[in-house]
C-alpha cells in the first residue's frame, strides 16, 4: 500500500498539552466543576502562570451563580495560595492574576484585600487597569463605605487611570445613599465630562438624589449672577460648577428636547457646549507641537506668527475640500465657484471675511488661470487666503487656525485620519461638534450645515437647572429622552 494513501494516525498529546486543551474547553464553557476535576486529577500540582490565570478566570466567572459562588471563591484562593507558596522565590503574578483574585476577594466582601491586590501592580511593575481596581471600588460602594470608595478613586487617579461610567456611577450611588451633597455634585460633573448620555441605571441614581429630602434643602439662596455667568463662559458653556443653586423640592420629568434645543418640559434653552479656555489653549499647543514634528518647523512657525498678526477671522475654510467637492467627473477639476460661494455666504452671515487655507501649489495654478486670477489675487490682497508651503500638509494649518482663533471650520472632512487620532477621540469629538460647519451644493445652491444649536451632554444652567440626556441611538434627536430637573428658586432681593 502506498504510504501516501495511508491515514496518518492522530498524534497523541503529552499530558501537559492535553491538560491545556481540556482547560481551554472548561474556560470557553465556564465549567467550574469540570475545571476543578481536571485540576485534582492532574499528576502535577504546580501550575504555569497561564494555567493558573485560566482557572482563576473560570472562578471569577462563576461568581454570579449562587450555586457555584462559594465554591469558586474557596477554590480560587486555594489555588493562588498554593501556587504562591510553591513558587515563593520566583512568584510574579501578572495583571490578569491580580484582577481575577481581586474579583474573588470583593465577592467575599473583602474590599481591603481587593484594594491591596490592585495596588500591588506597582510592586510587580505592571500597567494599572480599570478592571483591576473595579472590584475594590464596587465592593466599597455596594457596602456603603463611601470614604473607602473615595480612597480607591484617589489612588486610581494617582496612577493615571480615567474613570468611566460604571466607576463614576458607583461613586455617585454611594454618595447619594450617604447624603454627601458635595460629592453628588462632584460626580454629576465628572459624569458630564466623560459621557454624552447616561445609561438607565445611572439615570435612576440621579433621580434618587433629586427626589430625596437632602437634595431639597442644600443650595445657595443668594448667589452672584455675574460670577455664575462668567464661570459658564470660562467653562465653554453648559455648566458653572459653583455648587447647588436655590432651595426647595426638585421636580423631575422625563422629557424631550426640540430640534432648536428647547426643553419640552420646562422651556429651558439648552446650549452648545464648547471646550473651556484652558483646554482650548492646550489643544492649540498640542496641534502646533504635532504639526512641527511633521512639518518644516520654520514654515509652521511662520504661519503661527502670521496668524497672530491676522486674527480677526470668525471662520476658517478648508479650500481644497470645498474646491474638489463633487468634482470626480470627466470635466471636473478645482471649482473656484464653489469656494467663492462659501466665502461670500460666510461674509454675508457675519460681515467678516473668512480665512481660506489652500496649498501654495494650488494657489499658483489658480493664478495662472486668467479667468479667475483677479479673484484669487483679491483674496491674497485682502489677506483672506493663506497658501501653505510646498511639501506641507494643509490639514495642520487649517486645524490649528480654527482652534487657535476659537472659530468655525468649514470642511466636510470627517477628520478620521491618523493625524487626528493623535489628538484624542473624546476631546476632539467635543471640539468638532461645536466648531465644524459642513456644506452641500444641490443644483449649485450652497447650504451651510452649522453646528447644532445645543450639545448632547449633561447641562447645568445659570439658574441651577439640570438636563441629563439618556444614552442610546436616536435617528431623530428630538425623540431622545432627557431628565429635566427643576425647582422653584428662593432668592434674596
XYZ file of C-alpha atoms in Angstrom:
493
model
C 0.000 0.000 0.000
C 1.242 3.398 -0.936
C 2.257 5.086 2.320
C 0.973 8.410 0.930
C -2.547 6.961 0.926
C -2.366 5.792 4.494
C -4.292 7.844 7.007
C -1.992 9.405 9.459
C -2.669 8.465 12.998
C -3.670 11.362 15.176
C -0.660 12.404 17.198
C -1.177 11.714 20.887
C -0.799 14.795 23.077
C 1.531 14.720 26.046
C -0.130 15.150 29.486
C 0.724 18.842 29.728
C -0.695 19.645 26.282
C -3.805 17.565 26.969
C -4.295 19.435 30.268
C -4.156 22.741 28.395
C -6.647 21.646 25.715
C -9.150 20.450 28.330
C -8.646 23.598 30.415
C -9.289 25.802 27.372
C -12.561 23.953 26.859
C -13.532 24.487 30.511
C -12.679 28.165 30.143
C -14.776 28.504 26.992
C -17.779 26.794 28.594
C -17.131 28.404 32.022
C -17.484 24.975 33.618
C -16.153 25.299 37.177
C -16.858 21.690 38.211
C -15.008 20.281 35.213
C -12.074 22.628 35.849
C -11.808 21.508 39.485
C -11.957 17.841 38.465
C -9.281 18.426 35.854
C -7.005 20.105 38.371
C -7.492 17.454 41.055
C -6.816 14.617 38.604
C -3.622 16.234 37.343
C -0.439 14.442 38.499
C 1.489 17.733 38.771
C 0.190 20.159 41.419
C 2.340 23.058 40.193
C 0.676 25.235 37.556
C 2.134 27.539 34.974
C 1.016 31.160 35.377
C -1.044 30.841 32.209
C -2.927 27.808 33.547
C -3.388 29.465 36.943
C -4.912 32.511 35.279
C -7.302 30.342 33.270
C -8.513 28.601 36.415
C -8.888 31.913 38.283
C -10.779 33.304 35.287
C -13.224 30.381 35.451
C -13.653 31.011 39.196
C -14.332 34.735 38.742
C -16.862 33.978 36.005
C -18.695 31.607 38.352
C -19.421 34.288 40.953
C -22.780 35.312 39.524
C -24.164 31.805 40.022
C -25.290 31.360 43.629
C -24.806 27.597 43.373
C -21.112 27.900 42.478
C -20.207 31.218 44.147
C -18.815 29.896 47.445
C -17.005 27.009 45.741
C -15.441 29.423 43.207
C -14.142 31.706 45.974
C -12.709 28.861 48.068
C -11.100 27.071 45.117
C -9.669 30.280 43.667
C -7.933 31.306 46.887
C -6.717 27.739 47.452
C -5.106 27.724 44.003
C -3.498 31.115 44.441
C -2.104 30.405 47.918
C -0.735 27.017 46.814
C 0.872 28.464 43.696
C 2.418 31.303 45.678
C 3.840 29.014 48.368
C 5.257 26.568 45.798
C 6.919 29.398 43.883
C 7.800 31.768 46.729
C 11.138 32.796 45.248
C 10.047 33.381 41.664
C 6.322 34.105 42.013
C 5.272 37.052 39.880
C 1.579 37.342 39.036
C 0.502 39.416 36.057
C -2.397 41.853 35.797
C -4.867 39.111 34.857
C -3.927 37.159 38.021
C -4.451 40.161 40.286
C -7.721 41.161 38.604
C -9.266 37.701 38.901
C -8.220 37.383 42.535
C -9.470 40.904 43.332
C -12.875 39.881 41.968
C -12.886 36.852 44.265
C -11.886 38.991 47.252
C -14.628 41.513 46.505
C -17.186 38.720 46.142
C -16.179 37.564 49.623
C -16.781 41.115 50.888
C -13.088 41.778 51.470
C -12.707 45.120 49.726
C -9.493 45.880 51.618
C -7.747 42.826 50.172
C -9.132 43.574 46.703
C -7.658 47.074 47.021
C -4.285 45.747 48.181
C -4.176 43.399 45.199
C -4.927 46.289 42.845
C -2.229 48.481 44.400
C 0.306 45.646 44.084
C 0.509 46.233 40.315
C 3.186 48.783 41.203
C 5.125 46.193 43.211
C 5.163 43.872 40.215
C 5.843 46.753 37.765
C 2.609 46.133 35.858
C 0.495 48.659 33.981
C -2.588 49.544 36.064
C -6.016 48.956 34.514
C -9.531 49.989 35.454
C -10.645 46.391 35.715
C -8.061 45.666 38.418
C -9.331 48.454 40.697
C -13.009 47.964 39.893
C -13.650 45.087 42.333
C -12.457 47.097 45.362
C -14.311 50.225 44.272
C -17.580 48.384 43.643
C -17.222 46.378 46.843
C -16.876 49.511 48.983
C -19.612 51.350 47.070
C -22.072 48.457 47.358
C -21.297 48.167 51.073
C -21.972 51.879 51.670
C -18.327 52.520 52.607
C -18.102 55.902 50.915
C -14.771 57.081 52.327
C -13.013 53.879 51.298
C -14.543 54.115 47.817
C -13.216 57.682 47.541
C -9.788 56.418 48.641
C -9.772 53.902 45.791
C -10.725 56.642 43.345
C -7.884 58.872 44.529
C -5.392 56.041 44.108
C -6.711 55.302 40.615
C -6.211 58.941 39.673
C -2.678 58.897 41.111
C -1.690 56.071 38.743
C -3.184 57.853 35.742
C -6.463 55.964 35.304
C -9.505 57.780 33.905
C -12.756 56.579 35.447
C -15.645 55.671 33.144
C -19.407 55.465 33.681
C -19.522 52.224 35.772
C -16.974 53.531 38.284
C -18.410 57.060 38.425
C -21.964 55.713 38.720
C -20.909 53.555 41.672
C -19.308 56.555 43.390
C -22.393 58.650 42.674
C -24.641 55.933 44.139
C -22.726 55.632 47.417
C -22.615 59.439 47.680
C -26.385 59.647 47.193
C -27.024 56.916 49.764
C -24.752 58.576 52.331
C -26.193 62.049 51.690
C -22.875 63.633 50.620
C -24.282 66.577 48.641
C -20.893 67.975 47.626
C -19.767 64.574 46.380
C -23.024 64.068 44.462
C -22.436 67.428 42.773
C -18.825 66.472 42.036
C -19.739 63.137 40.438
C -22.521 64.624 38.346
C -19.911 66.908 36.825
C -17.449 64.063 36.360
C -20.150 62.124 34.512
C -20.911 65.217 32.450
C -17.258 65.470 31.439
C -16.921 61.885 30.143
C -20.392 60.986 28.812
C -22.732 62.177 26.133
C -25.634 60.253 27.652
C -26.077 58.204 30.837
C -27.486 54.684 30.938
C -30.773 53.877 32.648
C -29.282 52.660 35.946
C -27.208 55.842 36.265
C -30.300 57.912 35.472
C -32.163 56.142 38.290
C -29.359 57.020 40.732
C -29.556 60.658 39.647
C -33.332 60.674 40.083
C -32.921 59.076 43.518
C -30.802 62.011 44.674
C -33.098 64.734 43.377
C -36.188 63.056 44.873
C -34.557 62.820 48.306
C -35.089 65.147 51.254
C -31.412 66.157 51.446
C -31.406 67.490 47.884
C -34.314 69.813 48.650
C -32.514 71.678 51.434
C -28.992 72.118 50.029
C -28.031 75.005 47.796
C -27.289 78.716 47.795
C -30.244 81.046 48.297
C -28.260 84.110 47.324
C -25.604 83.942 44.626
C -23.704 86.311 42.391
C -25.315 86.107 38.953
C -22.318 87.736 37.262
C -19.962 85.221 38.857
C -22.111 82.343 37.617
C -22.292 83.770 34.083
C -18.533 84.326 33.990
C -17.927 80.748 35.177
C -20.187 79.396 32.423
C -18.368 81.496 29.820
C -14.975 80.393 31.134
C -16.022 76.743 31.084
C -17.213 76.812 27.480
C -20.949 76.936 28.270
C -23.430 74.461 29.706
C -22.149 74.413 33.305
C -20.755 76.640 36.032
C -19.530 74.163 38.681
C -20.030 76.599 41.582
C -22.380 74.346 43.566
C -26.100 73.816 44.042
C -28.195 76.920 43.391
C -31.577 77.519 45.038
C -33.632 75.671 47.618
C -36.806 73.624 47.569
C -38.196 70.373 46.256
C -36.952 69.301 42.861
C -39.361 68.487 40.029
C -38.246 65.683 37.696
C -39.674 64.960 34.258
C -38.713 62.527 31.516
C -38.779 64.919 28.590
C -37.554 65.545 25.055
C -35.584 68.414 23.582
C -36.875 70.091 20.422
C -34.607 70.416 17.388
C -33.837 74.017 18.311
C -32.581 72.975 21.746
C -35.559 73.935 23.931
C -36.697 71.502 26.645
C -40.270 70.399 26.014
C -40.981 70.183 29.760
C -39.597 73.400 31.274
C -38.854 75.522 28.197
C -35.169 75.979 29.127
C -32.894 76.627 26.136
C -30.008 74.179 26.116
C -26.660 75.423 24.863
C -23.910 74.221 22.585
C -21.087 73.335 24.958
C -17.540 74.170 23.931
C -14.233 73.161 25.459
C -13.100 75.646 28.092
C -10.428 78.313 27.705
C -7.642 76.318 29.310
C -8.486 73.209 27.252
C -8.652 75.310 24.079
C -5.187 76.749 24.588
C -3.785 73.337 25.500
C -5.434 71.884 22.380
C -3.916 74.587 20.171
C -0.463 73.917 21.644
C -0.918 70.175 21.083
C -1.838 70.725 17.419
C 1.139 73.051 16.951
C 3.566 70.600 18.590
C 2.373 67.704 16.454
C 2.471 69.853 13.317
C 6.056 70.946 13.928
C 7.096 67.325 14.425
C 5.802 66.503 10.957
C 6.142 69.801 9.074
C 9.154 72.005 8.437
C 9.299 73.852 11.749
C 10.232 77.218 10.274
C 7.268 77.065 7.879
C 4.732 76.336 10.596
C 6.273 78.897 12.958
C 5.952 81.437 10.168
C 2.239 80.585 9.906
C 1.802 80.955 13.671
C 3.402 84.414 13.543
C 1.248 85.385 10.549
C -1.888 84.227 12.343
C -1.001 86.284 15.392
C -0.944 89.366 13.189
C -4.123 88.363 11.344
C -6.539 87.053 13.940
C -9.901 88.687 13.200
C -11.433 85.738 11.354
C -14.634 84.089 12.584
C -14.317 81.122 10.230
C -11.546 79.082 8.591
C -12.173 77.417 5.229
C -10.581 74.157 4.052
C -10.102 75.376 0.477
C -9.121 72.046 -1.104
C -12.040 70.191 0.439
C -14.550 72.694 -0.963
C -12.911 73.228 -4.336
C -12.736 69.483 -5.040
C -16.229 68.696 -3.725
C -18.169 66.506 -6.217
C -15.571 67.091 -8.946
C -14.978 63.403 -9.701
C -16.331 63.556 -13.239
C -14.695 63.882 -16.659
C -14.675 67.689 -16.827
C -14.186 68.100 -13.103
C -11.260 69.935 -11.578
C -10.976 72.537 -8.846
C -14.159 74.594 -8.514
C -13.326 78.156 -7.561
C -17.035 78.947 -7.953
C -17.859 76.627 -5.041
C -15.125 78.137 -2.908
C -16.289 81.663 -3.759
C -19.878 80.770 -2.826
C -18.787 79.569 0.612
C -16.635 82.638 1.203
C -19.452 85.033 0.234
C -22.027 83.184 2.349
C -19.795 83.360 5.416
C -19.200 87.061 4.810
C -22.938 87.707 4.486
C -23.565 85.931 7.811
C -21.011 87.852 9.873
C -19.832 90.788 7.743
C -16.311 89.388 8.123
C -14.191 87.568 5.586
C -13.133 84.018 6.494
C -9.584 82.687 6.221
C -9.080 80.342 3.248
C -6.281 77.792 3.720
C -5.067 76.298 0.442
C -1.849 74.622 -0.632
C 0.512 77.068 -2.354
C 0.850 74.736 -5.355
C -2.909 75.036 -5.885
C -2.799 78.839 -5.390
C -0.134 79.237 -8.099
C -2.129 77.072 -10.505
C -5.216 79.252 -9.951
C -3.203 82.442 -10.538
C -2.145 81.094 -13.908
C -5.806 80.870 -14.959
C -6.721 84.247 -16.452
C -10.456 83.811 -15.827
C -10.054 83.589 -12.056
C -6.686 85.294 -11.481
C -8.271 88.587 -10.426
C -10.477 86.959 -7.778
C -7.639 84.896 -6.299
C -5.336 87.924 -6.238
C -8.072 89.896 -4.486
C -8.229 87.224 -1.778
C -4.467 87.423 -1.344
C -4.541 91.233 -1.152
C -7.290 91.154 1.457
C -5.220 88.652 3.459
C -8.012 86.104 3.468
C -6.064 83.450 1.546
C -3.058 81.691 3.053
C -1.005 79.414 0.799
C 0.635 76.595 2.738
C 4.248 75.799 1.713
C 5.286 73.158 -0.804
C 5.632 69.747 0.806
C 3.288 70.643 3.688
C 0.032 69.040 4.801
C -2.522 71.863 4.855
C -4.690 69.906 7.359
C -2.372 71.038 10.154
C -2.719 74.675 9.111
C -6.494 74.966 8.879
C -6.985 72.884 12.050
C -4.542 74.975 14.078
C -6.066 78.237 12.835
C -9.609 77.156 13.746
C -8.552 76.007 17.228
C -6.286 78.968 17.985
C -8.834 81.544 16.827
C -11.725 79.701 18.524
C -13.738 79.989 15.345
C -15.761 77.884 12.903
C -14.122 75.435 10.498
C -15.811 74.830 7.144
C -14.983 71.381 5.801
C -16.676 68.082 5.042
C -13.510 66.259 6.081
C -14.535 63.712 8.736
C -11.092 64.185 10.321
C -10.555 60.478 10.928
C -7.033 60.245 9.506
C -4.125 59.225 11.678
C -3.096 62.828 12.315
C -6.441 63.490 14.006
C -6.254 60.259 16.008
C -3.199 61.728 17.703
C -5.398 64.425 19.260
C -7.564 62.090 21.361
C -11.009 60.922 20.291
C -13.290 62.091 23.124
C -11.813 65.561 23.430
C -11.511 66.084 19.685
C -15.120 64.981 19.079
C -16.361 67.616 21.519
C -14.404 70.302 19.697
C -15.639 69.150 16.280
C -19.267 69.149 17.361
C -19.033 72.799 18.367
C -16.883 74.156 15.522
C -17.250 72.153 12.320
C -19.513 73.532 9.588
C -20.389 71.103 6.810
C -21.884 72.058 3.460
C -23.745 70.758 0.419
C -24.248 72.009 -3.133
C -27.604 70.950 -4.536
C -28.019 72.112 -8.143
C -25.250 74.649 -7.487
C -27.104 76.035 -4.470
C -24.955 76.179 -1.347
C -26.267 75.118 2.040
C -24.083 75.510 5.124
C -24.796 72.992 7.871
C -23.995 74.941 11.027
C -23.056 73.256 14.335
C -26.046 72.024 16.368
C -27.842 74.622 18.455
C -27.306 72.502 21.573
C -24.973 69.747 22.779
C -25.947 66.205 23.662
C -24.386 66.382 27.104
C -25.486 66.891 30.708
C -26.101 70.595 31.286
C -26.326 72.832 34.359
C -27.931 76.223 33.730
C -27.131 79.571 35.319
C -30.332 79.142 37.372
C -29.227 75.768 38.700
C -31.486 73.625 36.494
C -30.204 70.261 35.249
C -30.826 68.422 31.985
C -29.425 64.908 31.572
C -29.558 63.005 28.247
C -30.137 59.263 28.345
C -27.831 57.053 26.291
C -28.960 55.245 23.159
C -29.039 55.650 19.412
C -31.655 58.075 18.137
C -32.327 58.643 14.443
C -34.291 61.744 15.427
C -32.654 63.532 18.377
C -35.963 65.194 19.250
C -37.156 61.729 20.358
C -34.285 61.156 22.789
C -35.299 61.010 26.461
C -33.825 63.575 28.847
C -34.143 64.080 32.584
C -35.477 67.599 33.127
C -34.720 68.583 36.742
C -36.052 71.922 38.008
C -37.210 73.566 41.216
C -38.579 76.914 42.411
C -35.879 79.348 43.475
C -35.718 81.391 46.670
C -33.595 84.495 46.188
C -32.782 87.419 48.441
C -33.686 90.781 46.933
